């Protein structure tokens, strides 16, 4: 008999499945937004609708320029999973206000779990969208972020730890 996963693991597993649609050659990320224990939106890393993506063109401009994770996002072809989940909810006319975002990421090269942590821009979108909590998969297990704490502890909209990312 298989063990039933607890809800946090269940939603992180769904975010993992969503991440498999990612078109980034560096990392696969998937996001799931819940409200009242119901999935209301999903998103993965990928180029804007209809635009060529790195997977299809076979190259990553940031990888070619040897740009480290967390830097020079303006050169990236992709929209982050968190942003896509928020955008997809808006396109469907669904409010994410008060919701929880679950985020899963893995490295494409070896399938290892990536330190899933929203970048500065995604943090700003999450705050303005009214999401109250973010739960991420980590190599050690999982971590939960209170959005209220992000705002209260802001020392110039986020510090060194935010230089991690895709």
PDB file of C-alpha atoms in Angstrom:
ATOM      1  CA  UNK A   1       0.000   0.000   0.000  1.00  0.00           C
ATOM      2  CA  UNK A   2       1.427   3.393  -0.947  1.00  0.00           C
ATOM      3  CA  UNK A   3       1.672   6.259   1.495  1.00  0.00           C
ATOM      4  CA  UNK A   4      -0.600   9.218   0.863  1.00  0.00           C
ATOM      5  CA  UNK A   5       1.483  12.409   0.542  1.00  0.00           C
ATOM      6  CA  UNK A   6       0.654  15.280   2.849  1.00  0.00           C
ATOM      7  CA  UNK A   7      -0.813  18.329   1.103  1.00  0.00           C
ATOM      8  CA  UNK A   8       2.378  20.384   0.821  1.00  0.00           C
ATOM      9  CA  UNK A   9       4.209  17.496  -0.860  1.00  0.00           C
ATOM     10  CA  UNK A  10       1.170  16.841  -3.052  1.00  0.00           C
ATOM     11  CA  UNK A  11       1.127  20.432  -4.356  1.00  0.00           C
ATOM     12  CA  UNK A  12       4.917  20.511  -4.783  1.00  0.00           C
ATOM     13  CA  UNK A  13       4.620  17.270  -6.785  1.00  0.00           C
ATOM     14  CA  UNK A  14       2.024  18.932  -9.022  1.00  0.00           C
ATOM     15  CA  UNK A  15       4.378  21.921  -9.452  1.00  0.00           C
ATOM     16  CA  UNK A  16       7.065  19.417 -10.484  1.00  0.00           C
ATOM     17  CA  UNK A  17       4.777  18.000 -13.164  1.00  0.00           C
ATOM     18  CA  UNK A  18       4.018  21.536 -14.384  1.00  0.00           C
ATOM     19  CA  UNK A  19       7.779  22.214 -14.564  1.00  0.00           C
ATOM     20  CA  UNK A  20       8.152  19.482 -17.183  1.00  0.00           C
ATOM     21  CA  UNK A  21       6.586  21.887 -19.718  1.00  0.00           C
ATOM     22  CA  UNK A  22       9.438  24.378 -19.189  1.00  0.00           C
ATOM     23  CA  UNK A  23      11.403  25.445 -22.249  1.00  0.00           C
ATOM     24  CA  UNK A  24      14.507  26.774 -20.439  1.00  0.00           C
ATOM     25  CA  UNK A  25      17.744  24.927 -21.157  1.00  0.00           C
ATOM     26  CA  UNK A  26      19.141  25.708 -17.680  1.00  0.00           C
ATOM     27  CA  UNK A  27      16.370  25.011 -15.200  1.00  0.00           C
ATOM     28  CA  UNK A  28      12.813  23.723 -15.160  1.00  0.00           C
ATOM     29  CA  UNK A  29      10.464  25.525 -12.792  1.00  0.00           C
ATOM     30  CA  UNK A  30       6.776  24.983 -12.191  1.00  0.00           C
ATOM     31  CA  UNK A  31       4.385  27.011 -10.061  1.00  0.00           C
ATOM     32  CA  UNK A  32       0.937  26.203  -8.731  1.00  0.00           C
ATOM     33  CA  UNK A  33      -1.301  28.784  -7.048  1.00  0.00           C
ATOM     34  CA  UNK A  34      -3.941  27.616  -4.601  1.00  0.00           C
ATOM     35  CA  UNK A  35      -6.772  29.438  -2.953  1.00  0.00           C
ATOM     36  CA  UNK A  36      -9.066  27.794  -0.417  1.00  0.00           C
ATOM     37  CA  UNK A  37      -7.265  24.468  -1.010  1.00  0.00           C
ATOM     38  CA  UNK A  38      -8.117  24.546  -4.723  1.00  0.00           C
ATOM     39  CA  UNK A  39      -5.690  24.927  -7.627  1.00  0.00           C
ATOM     40  CA  UNK A  40      -6.555  28.126  -9.455  1.00  0.00           C
ATOM     41  CA  UNK A  41      -3.540  28.560 -11.739  1.00  0.00           C
ATOM     42  CA  UNK A  42      -0.286  27.027 -12.909  1.00  0.00           C
ATOM     43  CA  UNK A  43       2.750  28.340 -14.737  1.00  0.00           C
ATOM     44  CA  UNK A  44       6.098  27.162 -16.001  1.00  0.00           C
ATOM     45  CA  UNK A  45       9.240  28.796 -17.392  1.00  0.00           C
ATOM     46  CA  UNK A  46       8.812  29.613 -21.051  1.00  0.00           C
ATOM     47  CA  UNK A  47       8.984  32.243 -23.748  1.00  0.00           C
ATOM     48  CA  UNK A  48       5.966  34.520 -24.225  1.00  0.00           C
ATOM     49  CA  UNK A  49       3.088  32.893 -26.111  1.00  0.00           C
ATOM     50  CA  UNK A  50       3.990  32.339 -29.746  1.00  0.00           C
ATOM     51  CA  UNK A  51       7.616  33.497 -29.359  1.00  0.00           C
ATOM     52  CA  UNK A  52      10.541  31.175 -30.075  1.00  0.00           C
ATOM     53  CA  UNK A  53      11.935  29.560 -26.943  1.00  0.00           C
ATOM     54  CA  UNK A  54      15.411  28.313 -26.062  1.00  0.00           C
ATOM     55  CA  UNK A  55      14.427  24.647 -26.233  1.00  0.00           C
ATOM     56  CA  UNK A  56      13.211  25.051 -29.820  1.00  0.00           C
ATOM     57  CA  UNK A  57      16.086  27.237 -31.037  1.00  0.00           C
ATOM     58  CA  UNK A  58      18.623  25.062 -29.213  1.00  0.00           C
ATOM     59  CA  UNK A  59      20.501  27.780 -27.368  1.00  0.00           C
ATOM     60  CA  UNK A  60      20.303  30.052 -24.351  1.00  0.00           C
ATOM     61  CA  UNK A  61      21.647  33.597 -24.753  1.00  0.00           C
ATOM     62  CA  UNK A  62      22.538  33.811 -21.061  1.00  0.00           C
ATOM     63  CA  UNK A  63      24.303  30.429 -21.136  1.00  0.00           C
ATOM     64  CA  UNK A  64      26.270  31.415 -24.243  1.00  0.00           C
ATOM     65  CA  UNK A  65      27.382  34.627 -22.513  1.00  0.00           C
ATOM     66  CA  UNK A  66      28.260  32.634 -19.343  1.00  0.00           C
ATOM     67  CA  UNK A  67      25.954  34.811 -17.234  1.00  0.00           C
ATOM     68  CA  UNK A  68      25.484  33.391 -13.715  1.00  0.00           C
ATOM     69  CA  UNK A  69      22.062  32.517 -12.327  1.00  0.00           C
ATOM     70  CA  UNK A  70      20.215  35.539 -10.972  1.00  0.00           C
ATOM     71  CA  UNK A  71      21.809  38.103 -13.294  1.00  0.00           C
ATOM     72  CA  UNK A  72      20.879  39.880 -16.548  1.00  0.00           C
ATOM     73  CA  UNK A  73      17.319  38.601 -16.829  1.00  0.00           C
ATOM     74  CA  UNK A  74      16.678  41.098 -19.616  1.00  0.00           C
ATOM     75  CA  UNK A  75      18.692  38.779 -21.903  1.00  0.00           C
ATOM     76  CA  UNK A  76      16.471  35.797 -21.087  1.00  0.00           C
ATOM     77  CA  UNK A  77      13.770  34.690 -23.534  1.00  0.00           C
ATOM     78  CA  UNK A  78      11.611  33.241 -20.752  1.00  0.00           C
ATOM     79  CA  UNK A  79       8.928  34.372 -18.362  1.00  0.00           C
ATOM     80  CA  UNK A  80       9.382  32.837 -14.910  1.00  0.00           C
ATOM     81  CA  UNK A  81       6.981  30.196 -13.620  1.00  0.00           C
ATOM     82  CA  UNK A  82       5.685  32.402 -10.787  1.00  0.00           C
ATOM     83  CA  UNK A  83       4.934  35.268 -13.186  1.00  0.00           C
ATOM     84  CA  UNK A  84       3.257  32.913 -15.668  1.00  0.00           C
ATOM     85  CA  UNK A  85       1.030  31.468 -12.929  1.00  0.00           C
ATOM     86  CA  UNK A  86      -0.067  34.992 -11.914  1.00  0.00           C
ATOM     87  CA  UNK A  87      -0.566  35.999 -15.571  1.00  0.00           C
ATOM     88  CA  UNK A  88      -2.550  32.827 -16.325  1.00  0.00           C
ATOM     89  CA  UNK A  89      -4.871  33.540 -13.393  1.00  0.00           C
ATOM     90  CA  UNK A  90      -5.392  37.102 -14.654  1.00  0.00           C
ATOM     91  CA  UNK A  91      -6.129  35.858 -18.191  1.00  0.00           C
ATOM     92  CA  UNK A  92      -8.792  33.575 -16.722  1.00  0.00           C
ATOM     93  CA  UNK A  93     -10.236  36.345 -14.532  1.00  0.00           C
ATOM     94  CA  UNK A  94      -9.336  34.505 -11.318  1.00  0.00           C
ATOM     95  CA  UNK A  95      -8.131  36.366  -8.231  1.00  0.00           C
ATOM     96  CA  UNK A  96      -4.981  35.083  -6.515  1.00  0.00           C
ATOM     97  CA  UNK A  97      -5.544  37.425  -3.553  1.00  0.00           C
ATOM     98  CA  UNK A  98      -4.800  35.513  -0.360  1.00  0.00           C
ATOM     99  CA  UNK A  99      -3.484  32.493  -2.239  1.00  0.00           C
ATOM    100  CA  UNK A 100      -0.457  30.276  -1.734  1.00  0.00           C
ATOM    101  CA  UNK A 101       2.104  29.701  -4.472  1.00  0.00           C
ATOM    102  CA  UNK A 102       3.985  26.381  -4.619  1.00  0.00           C
ATOM    103  CA  UNK A 103       7.258  26.413  -6.568  1.00  0.00           C
ATOM    104  CA  UNK A 104       9.396  23.512  -7.756  1.00  0.00           C
ATOM    105  CA  UNK A 105      12.662  23.744  -9.700  1.00  0.00           C
ATOM    106  CA  UNK A 106      15.270  21.388 -11.027  1.00  0.00           C
ATOM    107  CA  UNK A 107      18.503  21.673 -12.983  1.00  0.00           C
ATOM    108  CA  UNK A 108      18.132  20.455 -16.558  1.00  0.00           C
ATOM    109  CA  UNK A 109      21.642  18.979 -16.842  1.00  0.00           C
ATOM    110  CA  UNK A 110      21.410  16.496 -13.994  1.00  0.00           C
ATOM    111  CA  UNK A 111      17.799  16.592 -12.752  1.00  0.00           C
ATOM    112  CA  UNK A 112      18.881  17.708  -9.274  1.00  0.00           C
ATOM    113  CA  UNK A 113      16.550  19.925  -7.290  1.00  0.00           C
ATOM    114  CA  UNK A 114      17.336  23.600  -7.809  1.00  0.00           C
ATOM    115  CA  UNK A 115      17.118  25.998  -4.902  1.00  0.00           C
ATOM    116  CA  UNK A 116      13.662  27.317  -5.798  1.00  0.00           C
ATOM    117  CA  UNK A 117      13.454  30.909  -4.680  1.00  0.00           C
ATOM    118  CA  UNK A 118      11.556  33.720  -6.427  1.00  0.00           C
ATOM    119  CA  UNK A 119      13.799  36.365  -8.008  1.00  0.00           C
ATOM    120  CA  UNK A 120      13.419  40.067  -7.188  1.00  0.00           C
ATOM    121  CA  UNK A 121      10.972  40.711 -10.025  1.00  0.00           C
ATOM    122  CA  UNK A 122       8.828  37.703  -9.166  1.00  0.00           C
ATOM    123  CA  UNK A 123       8.814  38.728  -5.497  1.00  0.00           C
ATOM    124  CA  UNK A 124       7.445  42.126  -6.522  1.00  0.00           C
ATOM    125  CA  UNK A 125       4.716  40.484  -8.621  1.00  0.00           C
ATOM    126  CA  UNK A 126       3.827  38.045  -5.835  1.00  0.00           C
ATOM    127  CA  UNK A 127       3.555  40.907  -3.333  1.00  0.00           C
ATOM    128  CA  UNK A 128       1.409  43.052  -5.646  1.00  0.00           C
ATOM    129  CA  UNK A 129      -0.797  40.106  -6.633  1.00  0.00           C
ATOM    130  CA  UNK A 130      -1.721  39.643  -2.963  1.00  0.00           C
ATOM    131  CA  UNK A 131      -0.377  36.113  -2.594  1.00  0.00           C
ATOM    132  CA  UNK A 132       0.158  35.508   1.140  1.00  0.00           C
ATOM    133  CA  UNK A 133       2.613  32.593   1.166  1.00  0.00           C
ATOM    134  CA  UNK A 134       5.172  30.869  -1.070  1.00  0.00           C
ATOM    135  CA  UNK A 135       6.222  27.255  -0.476  1.00  0.00           C
ATOM    136  CA  UNK A 136       9.304  26.035  -2.332  1.00  0.00           C
ATOM    137  CA  UNK A 137      10.978  22.690  -2.803  1.00  0.00           C
ATOM    138  CA  UNK A 138      14.589  22.717  -1.600  1.00  0.00           C
ATOM    139  CA  UNK A 139      17.324  20.080  -1.828  1.00  0.00           C
ATOM    140  CA  UNK A 140      16.775  19.515   1.914  1.00  0.00           C
ATOM    141  CA  UNK A 141      12.977  19.311   1.752  1.00  0.00           C
ATOM    142  CA  UNK A 142      10.804  22.402   1.602  1.00  0.00           C
ATOM    143  CA  UNK A 143      10.696  25.979   2.818  1.00  0.00           C
ATOM    144  CA  UNK A 144       7.844  28.397   3.366  1.00  0.00           C
ATOM    145  CA  UNK A 145       8.019  32.172   2.941  1.00  0.00           C
ATOM    146  CA  UNK A 146       5.561  34.628   4.454  1.00  0.00           C
ATOM    147  CA  UNK A 147       4.988  37.469   2.001  1.00  0.00           C
ATOM    148  CA  UNK A 148       4.209  39.796   4.891  1.00  0.00           C
ATOM    149  CA  UNK A 149       7.731  39.104   6.228  1.00  0.00           C
ATOM    150  CA  UNK A 150       9.231  39.960   2.816  1.00  0.00           C
ATOM    151  CA  UNK A 151       7.574  43.357   2.995  1.00  0.00           C
ATOM    152  CA  UNK A 152       8.289  44.021   6.692  1.00  0.00           C
ATOM    153  CA  UNK A 153      11.943  42.952   6.406  1.00  0.00           C
ATOM    154  CA  UNK A 154      12.623  44.742   3.103  1.00  0.00           C
ATOM    155  CA  UNK A 155      15.962  46.544   3.278  1.00  0.00           C
ATOM    156  CA  UNK A 156      15.958  47.971  -0.240  1.00  0.00           C
ATOM    157  CA  UNK A 157      13.822  45.299  -1.882  1.00  0.00           C
ATOM    158  CA  UNK A 158      15.744  42.211  -1.046  1.00  0.00           C
ATOM    159  CA  UNK A 159      19.301  41.250  -0.389  1.00  0.00           C
ATOM    160  CA  UNK A 160      22.151  39.014  -1.544  1.00  0.00           C
ATOM    161  CA  UNK A 161      20.140  35.828  -1.156  1.00  0.00           C
ATOM    162  CA  UNK A 162      17.973  37.059  -4.017  1.00  0.00           C
ATOM    163  CA  UNK A 163      20.845  36.853  -6.468  1.00  0.00           C
ATOM    164  CA  UNK A 164      20.003  33.174  -6.884  1.00  0.00           C
ATOM    165  CA  UNK A 165      17.534  32.099  -9.492  1.00  0.00           C
ATOM    166  CA  UNK A 166      17.080  30.671 -12.943  1.00  0.00           C
TER     167      UNK A 166
END
